[in-house]
Short mmCIF file of C-alpha atoms in Angstrom, two decimals:
data_model
loop_
_atom_site.label_atom_id
_atom_site.label_comp_id
_atom_site.label_asym_id
_atom_site.label_seq_id
_atom_site.Cartn_x
_atom_site.Cartn_y
_atom_site.Cartn_z
CA ALA A 30 0.00 0.00 0.00
CA GLN A 31 1.10 3.53 -0.68
CA SER A 32 2.51 5.36 2.30
CA VAL A 33 4.13 8.56 3.48
CA THR A 34 7.06 8.47 5.88
CA GLN A 35 8.12 11.33 8.10
CA LEU A 36 11.51 10.82 9.71
CA GLY A 37 11.63 12.24 13.21
CA SER A 38 8.51 12.50 15.33
CA HIS A 39 10.05 15.38 17.27
CA VAL A 40 12.39 18.07 15.99
CA SER A 41 13.82 20.93 18.05
CA VAL A 42 15.57 23.93 16.57
CA SER A 43 16.76 27.22 17.98
CA GLU A 44 14.96 30.40 17.09
CA GLY A 45 16.56 31.77 13.92
CA ALA A 46 17.99 28.40 12.86
CA LEU A 47 17.14 26.38 9.77
CA VAL A 48 14.06 24.18 9.94
CA LEU A 49 14.20 20.88 8.02
CA LEU A 50 11.34 18.39 8.24
CA ARG A 51 11.68 15.21 6.20
CA CYS A 52 9.06 13.44 4.11
CA ASN A 53 9.34 10.48 1.73
CA TYR A 54 6.65 8.88 -0.41
CA SER A 55 6.45 5.28 -1.48
CA SER A 56 5.39 4.92 -5.10
CA SER A 57 7.28 4.91 -8.42
CA VAL A 58 4.56 7.15 -9.84
CA PRO A 59 4.92 10.52 -8.10
CA PRO A 60 1.83 11.48 -6.13
CA TYR A 61 0.55 14.93 -5.40
CA LEU A 62 2.17 16.04 -2.15
CA PHE A 63 1.06 18.38 0.60
CA TRP A 64 2.40 19.80 3.82
CA TYR A 65 -0.14 20.71 6.50
CA VAL A 66 0.40 22.39 9.88
CA GLN A 67 -1.71 21.79 12.97
CA TYR A 68 -1.68 24.16 15.93
CA PRO A 69 -2.98 22.88 19.28
CA ASN A 70 -6.72 22.16 19.29
CA GLN A 71 -7.10 23.35 15.72
CA GLY A 72 -7.68 21.74 12.37
CA LEU A 73 -5.10 21.33 9.65
CA GLN A 74 -3.93 24.26 7.54
CA LEU A 75 -2.25 23.85 4.17
CA LEU A 76 1.31 25.20 3.98
CA LEU A 77 2.07 24.22 0.39
CA LYS A 78 1.49 21.59 -2.26
CA TYR A 79 3.26 19.92 -5.18
CA THR A 80 1.11 19.11 -8.22
CA SER A 81 3.80 18.33 -10.83
CA ALA A 82 4.52 21.90 -11.91
CA ALA A 83 7.61 23.51 -10.32
CA THR A 84 9.71 21.17 -8.17
CA LEU A 85 10.51 23.95 -5.70
CA VAL A 86 7.29 25.01 -4.07
CA LYS A 87 6.90 28.09 -1.90
CA GLY A 88 4.20 28.25 0.73
CA ILE A 89 2.90 30.42 3.48
CA ASN A 90 4.85 31.68 6.50
CA GLY A 91 8.19 31.45 4.69
CA PHE A 92 8.14 27.67 4.21
CA GLU A 93 9.18 25.91 1.04
CA ALA A 94 9.64 22.34 -0.12
CA GLU A 95 11.53 20.67 -2.94
CA PHE A 96 10.23 17.65 -4.80
CA LYS A 97 13.02 15.21 -5.67
CA LYS A 98 11.86 12.24 -7.71
CA SER A 99 15.22 10.47 -7.52
CA GLU A 100 14.97 10.48 -3.74
CA THR A 101 11.17 10.12 -3.52
CA SER A 102 11.32 13.04 -1.12
CA PHE A 103 9.45 16.25 -0.40
CA HIS A 104 11.27 17.83 2.55
CA LEU A 105 9.98 21.03 4.15
CA THR A 106 12.37 23.86 4.99
CA LYS A 107 12.39 27.34 6.43
CA PRO A 108 15.60 29.38 6.60
CA SER A 109 14.96 30.99 9.98
CA ALA A 110 12.69 29.52 12.65
CA HIS A 111 10.28 31.70 14.58
CA MET A 112 8.63 30.94 17.89
CA SER A 113 5.24 30.92 16.14
CA ASP A 114 6.36 27.94 14.00
CA ALA A 115 5.99 25.60 16.96
CA ALA A 116 3.29 23.14 15.87
CA GLU A 117 2.79 19.68 14.40
CA TYR A 118 3.52 19.23 10.72
CA PHE A 119 2.04 16.56 8.51
CA CYS A 120 3.17 15.47 5.08
CA ALA A 121 0.43 13.94 2.96
CA ALA A 122 -0.10 12.53 -0.52
CA THR A 123 -2.85 11.64 -2.92
CA TYR A 124 -2.00 8.67 -5.12
CA PHE A 125 -3.10 7.73 -8.64
CA GLY A 126 -5.77 10.40 -8.92
CA ASN A 127 -7.56 9.33 -5.76
CA GLU A 128 -9.00 12.08 -3.64
CA LYS A 129 -8.13 10.72 -0.20
CA LEU A 130 -5.09 12.03 1.61
CA THR A 131 -2.57 9.55 2.98
CA PHE A 132 -0.78 11.15 5.91
CA GLY A 133 2.58 10.66 7.50
CA THR A 134 2.75 10.23 11.25
CA GLY A 135 3.59 13.88 11.85
CA THR A 136 6.55 15.82 13.22
CA ARG A 137 6.22 17.99 16.29
CA LEU A 138 8.42 21.06 15.90
CA THR A 139 9.69 22.80 19.04
CA ILE A 140 11.44 26.16 18.85
CA ILE A 141 14.07 26.86 21.49
CA PRO A 142 14.33 30.53 22.48
CA GLY B 2 -15.92 33.63 4.35
CA ALA B 3 -16.84 30.91 6.82
CA GLY B 4 -14.68 27.84 6.97
CA VAL B 5 -15.61 24.23 7.64
CA SER B 6 -17.53 23.91 10.88
CA GLN B 7 -18.10 20.81 12.99
CA SER B 8 -20.36 20.08 15.89
CA PRO B 9 -20.17 19.26 18.67
CA SER B 10 -16.61 20.26 19.45
CA ASN B 11 -16.47 17.70 22.23
CA LYS B 12 -18.58 14.63 22.85
CA VAL B 13 -18.36 12.28 25.80
CA THR B 14 -20.43 9.13 25.59
CA GLU B 15 -20.75 5.78 27.25
CA LYS B 16 -19.68 2.57 25.60
CA GLY B 17 -22.51 1.09 23.58
CA LYS B 18 -24.27 4.37 22.84
CA ASP B 19 -24.73 5.81 19.34
CA VAL B 20 -23.26 9.20 18.40
CA GLU B 21 -23.75 11.59 15.50
CA LEU B 22 -21.10 14.04 14.38
CA ARG B 23 -21.96 16.89 12.04
CA CYS B 24 -19.95 18.71 9.39
CA ASP B 25 -20.85 21.90 7.52
CA PRO B 26 -18.51 22.33 4.55
CA ILE B 27 -17.51 25.57 2.90
CA SER B 28 -20.37 26.80 0.74
CA GLY B 29 -20.02 25.62 -2.84
CA HIS B 30 -17.53 22.85 -2.11
CA THR B 31 -18.68 19.68 -3.81
CA ALA B 32 -16.26 17.28 -2.14
CA LEU B 33 -16.36 16.37 1.55
CA TYR B 34 -14.08 14.08 3.53
CA TRP B 35 -14.01 12.52 6.98
CA TYR B 36 -10.74 11.64 8.71
CA ARG B 37 -9.95 10.30 12.16
CA GLN B 38 -6.96 11.36 14.27
CA SER B 39 -5.93 9.17 17.15
CA LEU B 40 -2.75 8.66 19.14
CA GLY B 41 -2.27 5.11 18.06
CA GLN B 42 -3.22 5.34 14.39
CA GLY B 43 -2.38 8.90 13.38
CA LEU B 44 -4.52 10.55 10.71
CA GLU B 45 -6.70 8.08 8.81
CA PHE B 46 -9.08 8.58 5.92
CA LEU B 47 -12.62 7.38 6.54
CA ILE B 48 -14.88 8.40 3.63
CA TYR B 49 -15.13 10.77 0.68
CA PHE B 50 -18.28 12.33 -0.77
CA GLN B 51 -18.70 13.90 -4.16
CA GLY B 52 -22.05 15.62 -3.95
CA ASN B 53 -24.33 13.24 -2.08
CA SER B 54 -22.56 10.11 -3.30
CA ALA B 55 -19.69 8.34 -1.56
CA PRO B 56 -17.38 6.91 -4.23
CA ASP B 57 -14.78 5.97 -1.62
CA LYS B 58 -15.78 4.63 1.77
CA SER B 59 -12.78 2.33 2.05
CA GLY B 60 -11.58 3.81 5.34
CA LEU B 61 -14.68 3.12 7.43
CA PRO B 62 -13.33 0.72 10.08
CA SER B 63 -16.45 -1.35 10.63
CA ASP B 64 -20.13 -1.55 9.86
CA ARG B 65 -20.79 0.42 13.04
CA PHE B 66 -19.62 3.49 11.12
CA SER B 67 -21.81 5.16 8.52
CA ALA B 68 -22.04 8.58 6.94
CA GLU B 69 -24.45 10.46 4.79
CA ARG B 70 -24.57 13.77 3.02
CA THR B 71 -27.73 15.59 2.06
CA GLY B 72 -28.34 18.44 -0.36
CA GLY B 73 -24.69 18.34 -1.35
CA SER B 74 -23.89 20.16 1.86
CA VAL B 75 -24.10 18.98 5.47
CA SER B 76 -22.73 15.57 6.36
CA THR B 77 -23.32 13.39 9.39
CA LEU B 78 -20.99 10.66 10.60
CA THR B 79 -22.76 8.12 12.79
CA ILE B 80 -21.06 5.63 15.05
CA GLN B 81 -23.30 2.93 16.48
CA ARG B 82 -22.59 0.97 19.65
CA THR B 83 -19.49 3.01 20.40
CA GLN B 84 -16.38 1.30 21.70
CA GLN B 85 -13.47 2.76 23.63
CA GLU B 86 -11.21 2.39 20.60
CA ASP B 87 -13.50 4.84 18.77
CA SER B 88 -12.15 7.63 20.98
CA ALA B 89 -10.39 10.06 18.65
CA VAL B 90 -10.68 13.44 17.00
CA TYR B 91 -12.90 13.26 13.93
CA LEU B 92 -11.94 15.79 11.29
CA CYS B 93 -14.02 16.90 8.35
CA ALA B 94 -12.63 18.59 5.24
CA SER B 95 -14.07 19.98 2.05
CA SER B 96 -12.72 20.99 -1.34
CA GLN B 97 -13.86 22.39 -4.65
CA THR B 98 -12.98 19.18 -6.42
CA LYS B 99 -15.16 17.92 -9.17
CA THR B 100 -12.49 16.21 -11.22
CA GLY B 101 -9.39 17.42 -9.40
CA GLY B 102 -7.65 14.08 -9.47
CA GLY B 103 -6.38 14.60 -5.97
CA LYS B 104 -4.60 17.91 -6.46
CA ASN B 105 -7.05 20.29 -4.84
CA GLU B 106 -6.54 21.67 -1.37
CA GLN B 107 -8.71 20.20 1.34
CA PHE B 108 -9.89 22.69 3.94
CA PHE B 109 -10.21 21.19 7.40
CA GLY B 110 -12.59 21.92 10.24
CA PRO B 111 -11.51 22.09 13.89
CA GLY B 112 -12.68 18.55 14.61
CA THR B 113 -14.92 16.79 17.11
CA ARG B 114 -13.15 15.18 20.03
CA LEU B 115 -14.99 11.96 20.90
CA THR B 116 -14.37 10.25 24.21
CA VAL B 117 -15.97 6.88 24.86
CA LEU B 118 -16.01 5.91 28.52
#
């Protein structure tokens, strides 16, 4: 079955440091890929998505992600972390034209002052 | 405009009781989805509606779970004879998809936290 893998359930970075959250997908046919953020007691908010146009995708709040087919990866980055970035981040995919999202297990990002 | 709304925000019930969870999608969105978020299983897809039809209900975990959508708008997820393992946050999402092929953004509601005692 198709899956999404997020390496690292918890990531801590210092304020102002680079944020790197990892995501890998499992199929030989590239899916559509999404990064969502979830703040405590809230629903999910879309940060950015890859739909086979540009491989470098820019999203909201200064985040971006690069699709690399050779590595089956879609890692999320932000050059300089801010305290407000503390949240849980989910990578997700839709496979083979299906509408349902397949989620990774999530990465909780902590920002150290 | 208004986002996806869900009610109730919290529901505590006793094992064996039936519960109904409601979702109001964004006006004009034809697609509606239910997901479940639990500590043990993460975020799982339950069912997808296009209009009032459910072309994909592959994620419903058992026949105790059912969902319907009326008027192409409001959806209700019903869990019969609740069990403790049903405790989770139930999230609803909607999108403008008609034939998006999986590329359209899904907009999520705040969820209903269900606790089964």
